[in-house]
Amino acid sequence: MAKKLLYGLLIITLLVLPLTTMTACDTTTSTNTLKIGVVAWYGWPLGLDLKRGVEIMADLENEAGGITIGDETYEVEFIFYDSNNDQNTTQAAINKLVFEDDVSFIITDSMYIGSILPITEENKVICVAGTPVPSMFDPSYQYSFQAGFMTYATPEVVGWLAENYPEIKTVSCAFPDDQGGHAYGEGAVAILESFGLTVSSEYYPPTSTDLSALGTKVKNDNPDAFMAAGSSGTDALAYKAIWQSGYRGQLFSPVTVTLATLQTMVPAEGLEGFIGGAWPVEFDPATTEQAIEFKDAYIAEYGAWDGPEIQLTGVWAALKTALEQAGTMDTDVVADILGNGLTFEAPTGIGQMVSRNDLGISRTVDSVTECCIKLIVDGEPTLLHTITIEEAISYIQQ
């Protein structure tokens, strides 16, 4: 079982990220400004909401007086580049940040991480990423960290589901038939099987708007549960097809796809009883003080809460906390803090850096998080359980 779980963790991949546009977080003139590079793809929800999320976090921090590093206080300014889901654009953005913008700290959602890290490592630039790409983890790297919870969020939710719903024995899965869908799908299937579930999987055209054939297949197979996930953002369309086919088994998601996203496609009756991962902000009211503050600020900025995919705000929360604890912007010192079990808090909840001993890396270069489990009741997400850090670690160690 452990080998299957490890296999899943090594290949579970979403998609790629992408172009080059530079903007900066609005800040007032200050003696001390901390510039942070951000390379994200604005063309997918996680990348766009990484940008929006860290902007809101920085605004809140700056309004409160900035962040304190040693004896100095700094206002945060982000230098943003859209990677356009393109490797050359991504590399160009990283080179510009390192050699022209002269930043020492970068956060990113890049799936081209293997082409980024040699540049940042050679120049002793801290790179905190939210990516599940295995090349993220190289024992020789000293300045590279994954704090977006992408490696371990799926086994957390699947582990909790397997433990608390033992009647679920068989699961059908659907993934988009593209590079990211296959990478994520193979990893997800391995994780499901590692918890003793019998799994079948289907791949559908990522540009299709009619998944009725998928729905018919799942209805005829009649598994105990069905899940959809992948890089193309078509989860909601798959759940809609399954519901419309007449399938009435358990619908669930191993990732934190928001109710707002699901509602774009799935009728209310199809979502009743849906189980999935969630962040504290998805509930009303949000379940943590930081989540409440973030949600209020988001609504003030954008006029409404539209269910943003905020998972990757953890990358900035981890870096900020490490800088504050280090008391210096010396990247060797900051890397040492990140690499020694740092605990931090984001709008997503408590996160913790963990080691990858399975890859021969004893430093804490990966991350786990508290994760909420939601149940949709009467069209609203209700909190079933919050997976603690301790529980999360127990699931990923199985």
mmCIF file of C-alpha atoms in Angstrom:
data_model
loop_
_atom_site.group_PDB
_atom_site.id
_atom_site.type_symbol
_atom_site.label_atom_id
_atom_site.label_comp_id
_atom_site.label_asym_id
_atom_site.label_seq_id
_atom_site.Cartn_x
_atom_site.Cartn_y
_atom_site.Cartn_z
ATOM 1 C CA MET A 1 0.000 0.000 0.000
ATOM 2 C CA ALA A 2 2.821 2.418 0.892
ATOM 3 C CA LYS A 3 4.410 1.927 -2.529
ATOM 4 C CA LYS A 4 1.139 2.760 -4.286
ATOM 5 C CA LEU A 5 0.671 5.866 -2.186
ATOM 6 C CA LEU A 6 4.253 6.983 -2.882
ATOM 7 C CA TYR A 7 3.713 6.357 -6.593
ATOM 8 C CA GLY A 8 0.615 8.497 -6.509
ATOM 9 C CA LEU A 9 2.387 11.298 -4.666
ATOM 10 C CA LEU A 10 5.269 11.337 -7.127
ATOM 11 C CA ILE A 11 3.130 11.642 -10.269
ATOM 12 C CA ILE A 12 0.031 13.530 -9.116
ATOM 13 C CA THR A 13 0.221 16.589 -11.348
ATOM 14 C CA LEU A 14 -2.317 19.223 -12.311
ATOM 15 C CA LEU A 15 -1.336 21.451 -15.203
ATOM 16 C CA VAL A 16 0.995 23.993 -16.392
ATOM 17 C CA LEU A 17 1.127 27.665 -15.795
ATOM 18 C CA PRO A 18 1.933 30.714 -17.995
ATOM 19 C CA LEU A 19 2.760 34.841 -19.873
ATOM 20 C CA THR A 20 4.469 37.873 -18.819
ATOM 21 C CA THR A 21 2.715 40.885 -17.443
ATOM 22 C CA MET A 22 4.064 42.848 -14.563
ATOM 23 C CA THR A 23 1.922 44.597 -12.031
ATOM 24 C CA ALA A 24 2.516 45.389 -8.409
ATOM 25 C CA CYS A 25 0.503 45.446 -5.252
ATOM 26 C CA ASP A 26 -0.479 49.031 -4.465
ATOM 27 C CA THR A 27 1.555 50.231 -1.524
ATOM 28 C CA THR A 28 2.349 53.588 -0.068
ATOM 29 C CA THR A 29 5.874 54.978 -0.240
ATOM 30 C CA SER A 30 7.980 53.437 2.474
ATOM 31 C CA THR A 31 11.598 53.421 3.550
ATOM 32 C CA ASN A 32 11.530 49.635 3.609
ATOM 33 C CA THR A 33 9.885 47.664 0.835
ATOM 34 C CA LEU A 34 10.020 43.901 0.547
ATOM 35 C CA LYS A 35 9.717 42.874 -3.100
ATOM 36 C CA ILE A 36 8.425 39.381 -3.809
ATOM 37 C CA GLY A 37 8.340 37.864 -7.292
ATOM 38 C CA VAL A 38 5.226 35.969 -8.371
ATOM 39 C CA VAL A 39 4.955 33.833 -11.496
ATOM 40 C CA ALA A 40 1.469 32.400 -12.009
ATOM 41 C CA TRP A 41 -0.875 31.439 -14.822
ATOM 42 C CA TYR A 42 -3.919 33.675 -14.769
ATOM 43 C CA GLY A 43 -5.732 31.328 -17.152
ATOM 44 C CA TRP A 44 -6.690 28.762 -14.523
ATOM 45 C CA PRO A 45 -8.478 29.310 -11.203
ATOM 46 C CA LEU A 46 -5.593 28.341 -8.911
ATOM 47 C CA GLY A 47 -3.186 30.733 -10.618
ATOM 48 C CA LEU A 48 -5.582 33.666 -10.882
ATOM 49 C CA ASP A 49 -6.708 33.240 -7.294
ATOM 50 C CA LEU A 50 -3.106 32.878 -6.123
ATOM 51 C CA LYS A 51 -2.571 36.395 -7.501
ATOM 52 C CA ARG A 52 -5.769 37.787 -6.015
ATOM 53 C CA GLY A 53 -5.254 35.998 -2.718
ATOM 54 C CA VAL A 54 -1.730 37.184 -2.006
ATOM 55 C CA GLU A 55 -2.673 40.722 -3.044
ATOM 56 C CA ILE A 56 -5.401 40.732 -0.414
ATOM 57 C CA MET A 57 -3.095 39.217 2.203
ATOM 58 C CA ALA A 58 -0.428 41.849 1.490
ATOM 59 C CA ASP A 59 -2.984 44.657 1.613
ATOM 60 C CA LEU A 60 -4.114 43.475 5.036
ATOM 61 C CA GLU A 61 -0.519 43.191 6.229
ATOM 62 C CA ASN A 62 0.426 46.632 4.873
ATOM 63 C CA GLU A 63 -2.671 48.260 6.365
ATOM 64 C CA ALA A 64 -1.638 46.799 9.727
ATOM 65 C CA GLY A 65 1.798 48.392 9.412
ATOM 66 C CA GLY A 66 3.686 45.853 7.342
ATOM 67 C CA ILE A 67 5.661 42.786 8.384
ATOM 68 C CA THR A 68 8.529 42.862 10.857
ATOM 69 C CA ILE A 69 11.828 41.234 9.934
ATOM 70 C CA GLY A 70 14.394 41.666 12.659
ATOM 71 C CA ASP A 71 14.420 45.301 13.752
ATOM 72 C CA GLU A 72 12.874 46.572 10.517
ATOM 73 C CA THR A 73 9.311 46.839 9.263
ATOM 74 C CA TYR A 74 8.555 46.299 5.580
ATOM 75 C CA GLU A 75 5.655 46.929 3.300
ATOM 76 C CA VAL A 76 5.111 44.055 0.887
ATOM 77 C CA GLU A 77 5.174 44.658 -2.860
ATOM 78 C CA PHE A 78 4.568 41.858 -5.343
ATOM 79 C CA ILE A 79 6.030 41.850 -8.838
ATOM 80 C CA PHE A 80 3.647 39.742 -10.908
ATOM 81 C CA TYR A 81 4.227 37.903 -14.181
ATOM 82 C CA ASP A 82 1.630 35.818 -15.991
ATOM 83 C CA SER A 83 3.349 32.653 -17.206
ATOM 84 C CA ASN A 84 0.689 31.996 -19.889
ATOM 85 C CA ASN A 85 1.117 28.257 -19.343
ATOM 86 C CA ASP A 86 4.280 28.357 -21.423
ATOM 87 C CA GLN A 87 7.748 27.141 -20.489
ATOM 88 C CA ASN A 88 9.699 29.827 -22.332
ATOM 89 C CA THR A 89 7.542 32.592 -20.869
ATOM 90 C CA THR A 90 7.942 31.112 -17.415
ATOM 91 C CA GLN A 91 11.715 30.963 -17.715
ATOM 92 C CA ALA A 92 11.839 34.506 -19.066
ATOM 93 C CA ALA A 93 9.834 35.721 -16.080
ATOM 94 C CA ILE A 94 12.120 33.947 -13.610
ATOM 95 C CA ASN A 95 15.220 35.361 -15.306
ATOM 96 C CA LYS A 96 13.766 38.856 -15.200
ATOM 97 C CA LEU A 97 12.887 38.542 -11.516
ATOM 98 C CA VAL A 98 16.334 37.226 -10.590
ATOM 99 C CA PHE A 99 18.612 39.282 -12.859
ATOM 100 C CA GLU A 100 16.663 42.501 -13.481
ATOM 101 C CA ASP A 101 14.201 42.919 -10.641
ATOM 102 C CA ASP A 102 16.821 41.575 -8.215
ATOM 103 C CA VAL A 103 14.382 39.733 -5.964
ATOM 104 C CA SER A 104 15.527 37.192 -3.402
ATOM 105 C CA PHE A 105 12.146 35.497 -2.958
ATOM 106 C CA ILE A 106 9.743 34.025 -5.522
ATOM 107 C CA ILE A 107 6.401 32.259 -5.207
ATOM 108 C CA THR A 108 4.898 30.327 -8.106
ATOM 109 C CA ASP A 109 2.357 27.774 -9.284
ATOM 110 C CA SER A 110 4.555 26.637 -12.175
ATOM 111 C CA MET A 111 4.370 23.141 -13.586
ATOM 112 C CA TYR A 112 7.646 23.926 -15.403
ATOM 113 C CA ILE A 113 9.311 23.871 -12.037
ATOM 114 C CA GLY A 114 12.188 21.767 -13.337
ATOM 115 C CA SER A 115 13.285 24.628 -15.575
ATOM 116 C CA ILE A 116 12.920 27.231 -12.815
ATOM 117 C CA LEU A 117 14.751 25.771 -9.863
ATOM 118 C CA PRO A 118 18.238 25.454 -11.400
ATOM 119 C CA ILE A 119 18.142 29.239 -11.906
ATOM 120 C CA THR A 120 16.890 30.101 -8.422
ATOM 121 C CA GLU A 121 19.137 27.548 -6.723
ATOM 122 C CA GLU A 122 22.304 28.809 -8.426
ATOM 123 C CA ASN A 123 21.500 32.365 -7.358
ATOM 124 C CA LYS A 124 20.398 31.456 -3.812
ATOM 125 C CA VAL A 125 16.878 32.741 -4.413
ATOM 126 C CA ILE A 126 14.162 31.195 -2.255
ATOM 127 C CA CYS A 127 11.411 29.662 -4.404
ATOM 128 C CA VAL A 128 8.233 28.576 -2.612
ATOM 129 C CA ALA A 129 5.956 26.756 -5.019
ATOM 130 C CA GLY A 130 2.525 25.258 -5.157
ATOM 131 C CA THR A 131 3.089 22.411 -7.584
ATOM 132 C CA PRO A 132 2.918 18.621 -7.424
ATOM 133 C CA VAL A 133 5.597 18.073 -10.084
ATOM 134 C CA PRO A 134 8.127 15.502 -8.785
ATOM 135 C CA SER A 135 11.131 17.466 -10.054
ATOM 136 C CA MET A 136 10.272 19.922 -7.279
ATOM 137 C CA PHE A 137 12.111 17.597 -4.932
ATOM 138 C CA ASP A 138 15.813 17.152 -5.524
ATOM 139 C CA PRO A 139 18.058 16.335 -2.535
ATOM 140 C CA SER A 140 20.634 18.813 -3.832
ATOM 141 C CA TYR A 141 18.240 21.760 -3.673
ATOM 142 C CA GLN A 142 18.643 24.079 -0.698
ATOM 143 C CA TYR A 143 16.323 26.999 -1.519
ATOM 144 C CA SER A 144 13.266 25.257 -2.980
ATOM 145 C CA PHE A 145 10.074 24.415 -1.072
ATOM 146 C CA GLN A 146 6.542 23.219 -1.851
ATOM 147 C CA ALA A 147 4.023 24.934 0.415
ATOM 148 C CA GLY A 148 0.844 24.753 -1.686
ATOM 149 C CA PHE A 149 -0.327 21.416 -0.223
ATOM 150 C CA MET A 150 -0.610 19.862 -3.689
ATOM 151 C CA THR A 151 1.248 16.671 -2.870
ATOM 152 C CA TYR A 152 -0.716 15.654 0.190
ATOM 153 C CA ALA A 153 -4.200 17.206 -0.022
ATOM 154 C CA THR A 154 -5.586 14.268 -2.016
ATOM 155 C CA PRO A 155 -4.400 11.479 0.319
ATOM 156 C CA GLU A 156 -5.693 13.470 3.298
ATOM 157 C CA VAL A 157 -9.236 13.611 1.929
ATOM 158 C CA VAL A 158 -9.171 10.069 0.524
ATOM 159 C CA GLY A 159 -7.754 8.701 3.787
ATOM 160 C CA TRP A 160 -10.479 10.405 5.804
ATOM 161 C CA LEU A 161 -13.198 9.173 3.445
ATOM 162 C CA ALA A 162 -11.947 5.578 3.506
ATOM 163 C CA GLU A 163 -11.803 5.621 7.300
ATOM 164 C CA ASN A 164 -15.208 7.207 7.864
ATOM 165 C CA TYR A 165 -17.215 5.678 5.002
ATOM 166 C CA PRO A 166 -16.158 2.002 5.083
ATOM 167 C CA GLU A 167 -19.223 1.067 3.033
ATOM 168 C CA ILE A 168 -17.515 2.642 0.004
ATOM 169 C CA LYS A 169 -15.592 -0.194 -1.621
ATOM 170 C CA THR A 170 -15.647 0.689 -5.331
ATOM 171 C CA VAL A 171 -14.921 4.059 -6.947
ATOM 172 C CA SER A 172 -15.197 5.261 -10.541
ATOM 173 C CA CYS A 173 -13.029 8.221 -11.517
ATOM 174 C CA ALA A 174 -13.078 10.600 -14.468
ATOM 175 C CA PHE A 175 -10.209 12.769 -15.689
ATOM 176 C CA PRO A 176 -9.664 14.955 -18.762
ATOM 177 C CA ASP A 177 -7.717 13.262 -21.522
ATOM 178 C CA ASP A 178 -4.772 15.634 -21.492
ATOM 179 C CA GLN A 179 -1.286 15.622 -20.016
ATOM 180 C CA GLY A 180 -2.318 17.048 -16.671
ATOM 181 C CA GLY A 181 -5.411 14.857 -16.458
ATOM 182 C CA HIS A 182 -3.420 11.665 -17.007
ATOM 183 C CA ALA A 183 -0.711 12.700 -14.562
ATOM 184 C CA TYR A 184 -3.210 13.560 -11.847
ATOM 185 C CA GLY A 185 -5.415 10.581 -12.665
ATOM 186 C CA GLU A 186 -2.666 7.982 -12.371
ATOM 187 C CA GLY A 187 -1.565 9.423 -9.061
ATOM 188 C CA ALA A 188 -5.108 9.684 -7.688
ATOM 189 C CA VAL A 189 -5.912 6.092 -8.643
ATOM 190 C CA ALA A 190 -2.759 4.873 -6.915
ATOM 191 C CA ILE A 191 -3.735 6.779 -3.755
ATOM 192 C CA LEU A 192 -7.292 5.419 -3.783
ATOM 193 C CA GLU A 193 -5.969 1.872 -4.191
ATOM 194 C CA SER A 194 -3.483 2.384 -1.373
ATOM 195 C CA PHE A 195 -6.454 2.792 0.971
ATOM 196 C CA GLY A 196 -7.972 -0.502 -0.171
ATOM 197 C CA LEU A 197 -10.512 0.831 -2.684
ATOM 198 C CA THR A 198 -11.258 -0.863 -6.000
ATOM 199 C CA VAL A 199 -10.944 1.756 -8.713
ATOM 200 C CA SER A 200 -11.883 2.152 -12.371
ATOM 201 C CA SER A 201 -11.045 5.257 -14.370
ATOM 202 C CA GLU A 202 -12.231 6.954 -17.534
ATOM 203 C CA TYR A 203 -10.665 9.759 -19.583
ATOM 204 C CA TYR A 204 -12.807 12.185 -21.567
ATOM 205 C CA PRO A 205 -11.984 14.858 -24.189
ATOM 206 C CA PRO A 206 -11.058 17.990 -22.213
ATOM 207 C CA THR A 207 -12.844 20.294 -24.674
ATOM 208 C CA SER A 208 -16.063 18.271 -24.810
ATOM 209 C CA THR A 209 -19.288 19.852 -23.601
ATOM 210 C CA ASP A 210 -21.235 16.587 -23.760
ATOM 211 C CA LEU A 211 -20.118 13.891 -21.326
ATOM 212 C CA SER A 212 -23.318 11.859 -21.506
ATOM 213 C CA ALA A 213 -21.375 8.757 -22.601
ATOM 214 C CA LEU A 214 -19.312 9.020 -19.424
ATOM 215 C CA GLY A 215 -22.498 9.312 -17.404
ATOM 216 C CA THR A 216 -23.999 6.218 -19.011
ATOM 217 C CA LYS A 217 -20.815 4.205 -18.377
ATOM 218 C CA VAL A 218 -20.738 5.120 -14.690
ATOM 219 C CA LYS A 219 -24.457 4.460 -14.225
ATOM 220 C CA ASN A 220 -24.105 1.010 -15.770
ATOM 221 C CA ASP A 221 -21.039 0.196 -13.657
ATOM 222 C CA ASN A 222 -22.858 1.487 -10.546
ATOM 223 C CA PRO A 223 -19.844 1.950 -8.227
ATOM 224 C CA ASP A 224 -20.288 2.910 -4.587
ATOM 225 C CA ALA A 225 -18.822 6.360 -5.281
ATOM 226 C CA PHE A 226 -17.745 8.623 -8.126
ATOM 227 C CA MET A 227 -15.098 11.352 -8.231
ATOM 228 C CA ALA A 228 -13.806 13.706 -10.909
ATOM 229 C CA ALA A 229 -10.638 15.757 -10.880
ATOM 230 C CA GLY A 230 -8.002 17.001 -13.257
ATOM 231 C CA SER A 231 -6.169 19.893 -14.758
ATOM 232 C CA SER A 232 -8.726 21.191 -17.221
ATOM 233 C CA GLY A 233 -11.262 22.508 -14.721
ATOM 234 C CA THR A 234 -14.031 20.300 -16.124
ATOM 235 C CA ASP A 235 -14.908 18.593 -12.839
ATOM 236 C CA ALA A 236 -18.322 20.243 -12.636
ATOM 237 C CA LEU A 237 -19.239 19.117 -16.163
ATOM 238 C CA ALA A 238 -18.350 15.523 -15.290
ATOM 239 C CA TYR A 239 -20.439 15.579 -12.105
ATOM 240 C CA LYS A 240 -23.349 17.039 -14.084
ATOM 241 C CA ALA A 241 -23.192 14.191 -16.634
ATOM 242 C CA ILE A 242 -23.052 11.555 -13.912
ATOM 243 C CA TRP A 243 -26.070 13.004 -12.138
ATOM 244 C CA GLN A 244 -28.081 13.387 -15.333
ATOM 245 C CA SER A 245 -27.391 9.755 -16.219
ATOM 246 C CA GLY A 246 -29.411 8.670 -13.187
ATOM 247 C CA TYR A 247 -26.476 7.530 -11.063
ATOM 248 C CA ARG A 248 -27.267 8.010 -7.381
ATOM 249 C CA GLY A 249 -24.171 6.730 -5.595
ATOM 250 C CA GLN A 250 -21.905 8.950 -3.490
ATOM 251 C CA LEU A 251 -20.389 11.918 -5.312
ATOM 252 C CA PHE A 252 -17.173 13.222 -3.785
ATOM 253 C CA SER A 253 -14.094 15.245 -4.611
ATOM 254 C CA PRO A 254 -10.586 14.533 -3.270
ATOM 255 C CA VAL A 255 -9.626 18.157 -3.939
ATOM 256 C CA THR A 256 -11.024 21.443 -2.663
ATOM 257 C CA VAL A 257 -13.218 22.332 -5.642
ATOM 258 C CA THR A 258 -15.586 24.987 -4.310
ATOM 259 C CA LEU A 259 -19.365 24.794 -4.211
ATOM 260 C CA ALA A 260 -19.486 27.933 -6.368
ATOM 261 C CA THR A 261 -17.505 26.112 -9.067
ATOM 262 C CA LEU A 262 -19.720 23.030 -8.883
ATOM 263 C CA GLN A 263 -22.863 25.131 -9.086
ATOM 264 C CA THR A 264 -21.851 26.480 -12.485
ATOM 265 C CA MET A 265 -22.847 23.106 -13.968
ATOM 266 C CA VAL A 266 -24.475 20.779 -11.458
ATOM 267 C CA PRO A 267 -28.129 21.262 -10.453
ATOM 268 C CA ALA A 268 -28.834 21.758 -6.754
ATOM 269 C CA GLU A 269 -30.392 18.312 -6.355
ATOM 270 C CA GLY A 270 -27.279 16.741 -7.860
ATOM 271 C CA LEU A 271 -25.079 18.354 -5.235
ATOM 272 C CA GLU A 272 -27.163 17.319 -2.244
ATOM 273 C CA GLY A 273 -25.010 15.003 -0.116
ATOM 274 C CA PHE A 274 -21.825 15.791 -2.053
ATOM 275 C CA ILE A 275 -18.645 15.311 0.029
ATOM 276 C CA GLY A 276 -15.353 17.061 -0.661
ATOM 277 C CA GLY A 277 -12.370 18.935 0.649
ATOM 278 C CA ALA A 278 -12.798 22.588 1.579
ATOM 279 C CA TRP A 279 -10.994 25.542 3.127
ATOM 280 C CA PRO A 280 -12.254 27.513 6.150
ATOM 281 C CA VAL A 281 -13.349 30.404 3.906
ATOM 282 C CA GLU A 282 -15.972 28.300 2.116
ATOM 283 C CA PHE A 283 -18.255 28.187 5.141
ATOM 284 C CA ASP A 284 -20.479 31.022 6.299
ATOM 285 C CA PRO A 285 -19.170 32.214 8.613
ATOM 286 C CA ALA A 286 -15.601 31.171 7.894
ATOM 287 C CA THR A 287 -14.210 28.886 10.565
ATOM 288 C CA THR A 288 -10.969 30.707 11.515
ATOM 289 C CA GLU A 289 -10.218 34.320 12.387
ATOM 290 C CA GLN A 290 -7.754 34.704 9.525
ATOM 291 C CA ALA A 291 -10.266 33.207 7.084
ATOM 292 C CA ILE A 292 -12.958 35.633 8.292
ATOM 293 C CA GLU A 293 -10.629 38.606 7.796
ATOM 294 C CA PHE A 294 -9.566 37.391 4.359
ATOM 295 C CA LYS A 295 -13.146 36.725 3.248
ATOM 296 C CA ASP A 296 -14.323 40.169 4.371
ATOM 297 C CA ALA A 297 -11.435 41.819 2.515
ATOM 298 C CA TYR A 298 -12.122 39.772 -0.638
ATOM 299 C CA ILE A 299 -15.784 40.802 -0.631
ATOM 300 C CA ALA A 300 -14.796 44.440 -0.128
ATOM 301 C CA GLU A 301 -12.413 44.226 -3.087
ATOM 302 C CA TYR A 302 -14.523 42.215 -5.546
ATOM 303 C CA GLY A 303 -18.057 42.958 -4.379
ATOM 304 C CA ALA A 304 -19.055 39.398 -3.532
ATOM 305 C CA TRP A 305 -17.697 36.050 -2.450
ATOM 306 C CA ASP A 306 -17.551 34.085 -5.713
ATOM 307 C CA GLY A 307 -15.837 30.945 -4.417
ATOM 308 C CA PRO A 308 -12.175 31.638 -5.262
ATOM 309 C CA GLU A 309 -9.748 28.695 -5.332
ATOM 310 C CA ILE A 310 -7.366 29.967 -2.630
ATOM 311 C CA GLN A 311 -5.278 26.846 -2.015
ATOM 312 C CA LEU A 312 -2.014 28.426 -3.126
ATOM 313 C CA THR A 313 -2.160 31.328 -0.682
ATOM 314 C CA GLY A 314 -0.207 28.928 1.534
ATOM 315 C CA VAL A 315 2.978 29.646 -0.418
ATOM 316 C CA TRP A 316 3.026 33.286 0.675
ATOM 317 C CA ALA A 317 1.953 32.455 4.226
ATOM 318 C CA ALA A 318 4.868 30.030 4.578
ATOM 319 C CA LEU A 319 7.415 32.459 3.152
ATOM 320 C CA LYS A 320 6.167 35.409 5.221
ATOM 321 C CA THR A 321 6.261 33.388 8.435
ATOM 322 C CA ALA A 322 9.770 32.144 7.665
ATOM 323 C CA LEU A 323 10.986 35.701 7.062
ATOM 324 C CA GLU A 324 9.466 36.896 10.317
ATOM 325 C CA GLN A 325 10.983 34.027 12.281
ATOM 326 C CA ALA A 326 14.376 34.344 10.576
ATOM 327 C CA GLY A 327 14.625 38.040 11.476
ATOM 328 C CA THR A 328 16.691 38.586 8.347
ATOM 329 C CA MET A 329 16.380 38.463 4.568
ATOM 330 C CA ASP A 330 19.478 36.289 4.323
ATOM 331 C CA THR A 331 18.168 33.451 2.165
ATOM 332 C CA ASP A 332 20.377 30.875 3.886
ATOM 333 C CA VAL A 333 18.736 31.672 7.210
ATOM 334 C CA VAL A 334 15.217 31.762 5.714
ATOM 335 C CA ALA A 335 15.817 28.414 3.986
ATOM 336 C CA ASP A 336 16.916 26.940 7.298
ATOM 337 C CA ILE A 337 13.635 28.041 8.923
ATOM 338 C CA LEU A 338 11.533 26.573 6.104
ATOM 339 C CA GLY A 339 13.563 23.380 6.155
ATOM 340 C CA ASN A 340 13.095 22.697 9.854
ATOM 341 C CA GLY A 341 9.402 21.996 10.346
ATOM 342 C CA LEU A 342 7.944 25.504 10.062
ATOM 343 C CA THR A 343 4.290 25.856 11.094
ATOM 344 C CA PHE A 344 2.341 28.699 9.493
ATOM 345 C CA GLU A 345 -1.229 29.915 9.031
ATOM 346 C CA ALA A 346 -3.023 30.981 5.860
ATOM 347 C CA PRO A 347 -6.666 31.573 4.935
ATOM 348 C CA THR A 348 -6.570 27.835 4.209
ATOM 349 C CA GLY A 349 -5.833 27.049 7.870
ATOM 350 C CA ILE A 350 -2.719 25.755 9.635
ATOM 351 C CA GLY A 351 0.054 24.373 7.461
ATOM 352 C CA GLN A 352 3.281 22.626 8.346
ATOM 353 C CA MET A 353 6.437 21.890 6.412
ATOM 354 C CA VAL A 354 7.298 18.184 6.347
ATOM 355 C CA SER A 355 10.233 16.122 5.171
ATOM 356 C CA ARG A 356 10.354 13.770 2.191
ATOM 357 C CA ASN A 357 12.276 10.891 3.691
ATOM 358 C CA ASP A 358 10.800 8.685 0.970
ATOM 359 C CA LEU A 359 12.922 10.678 -1.482
ATOM 360 C CA GLY A 360 15.989 10.815 0.731
ATOM 361 C CA ILE A 361 15.270 14.381 1.882
ATOM 362 C CA SER A 362 15.253 14.844 5.654
ATOM 363 C CA ARG A 363 14.760 18.626 5.440
ATOM 364 C CA THR A 364 11.138 19.776 5.431
ATOM 365 C CA VAL A 365 10.620 20.698 1.790
ATOM 366 C CA ASP A 366 6.962 19.677 1.393
ATOM 367 C CA SER A 367 3.806 20.646 3.272
ATOM 368 C CA VAL A 368 0.659 19.304 4.877
ATOM 369 C CA THR A 369 -2.360 21.283 5.963
ATOM 370 C CA GLU A 370 -5.447 21.214 8.017
ATOM 371 C CA CYS A 371 -8.235 20.426 5.581
ATOM 372 C CA CYS A 372 -11.960 20.800 6.087
ATOM 373 C CA ILE A 373 -14.404 18.152 4.869
ATOM 374 C CA LYS A 374 -17.667 19.582 3.582
ATOM 375 C CA LEU A 375 -21.068 17.993 3.084
ATOM 376 C CA ILE A 376 -23.542 19.831 0.863
ATOM 377 C CA VAL A 377 -26.896 20.134 2.648
ATOM 378 C CA ASP A 378 -29.784 22.219 1.258
ATOM 379 C CA GLY A 379 -27.437 23.881 -1.182
ATOM 380 C CA GLU A 380 -24.898 24.979 1.432
ATOM 381 C CA PRO A 381 -21.537 23.556 2.520
ATOM 382 C CA THR A 382 -21.651 22.227 6.086
ATOM 383 C CA LEU A 383 -18.555 21.269 8.047
ATOM 384 C CA LEU A 384 -18.237 17.529 8.656
ATOM 385 C CA HIS A 385 -14.717 17.532 10.063
ATOM 386 C CA THR A 386 -11.428 19.408 10.074
ATOM 387 C CA ILE A 387 -8.466 17.125 9.448
ATOM 388 C CA THR A 388 -5.746 18.137 11.892
ATOM 389 C CA ILE A 389 -2.053 18.199 11.033
ATOM 390 C CA GLU A 390 -1.590 15.052 13.099
ATOM 391 C CA GLU A 391 -4.363 13.262 11.226
ATOM 392 C CA ALA A 392 -2.994 14.456 7.898
ATOM 393 C CA ILE A 393 0.432 13.044 8.662
ATOM 394 C CA SER A 394 -1.114 9.724 9.719
ATOM 395 C CA TYR A 395 -2.918 9.433 6.357
ATOM 396 C CA ILE A 396 0.119 10.240 4.245
ATOM 397 C CA GLN A 397 2.231 7.752 6.167
ATOM 398 C CA GLN A 398 -0.106 4.861 5.391
#
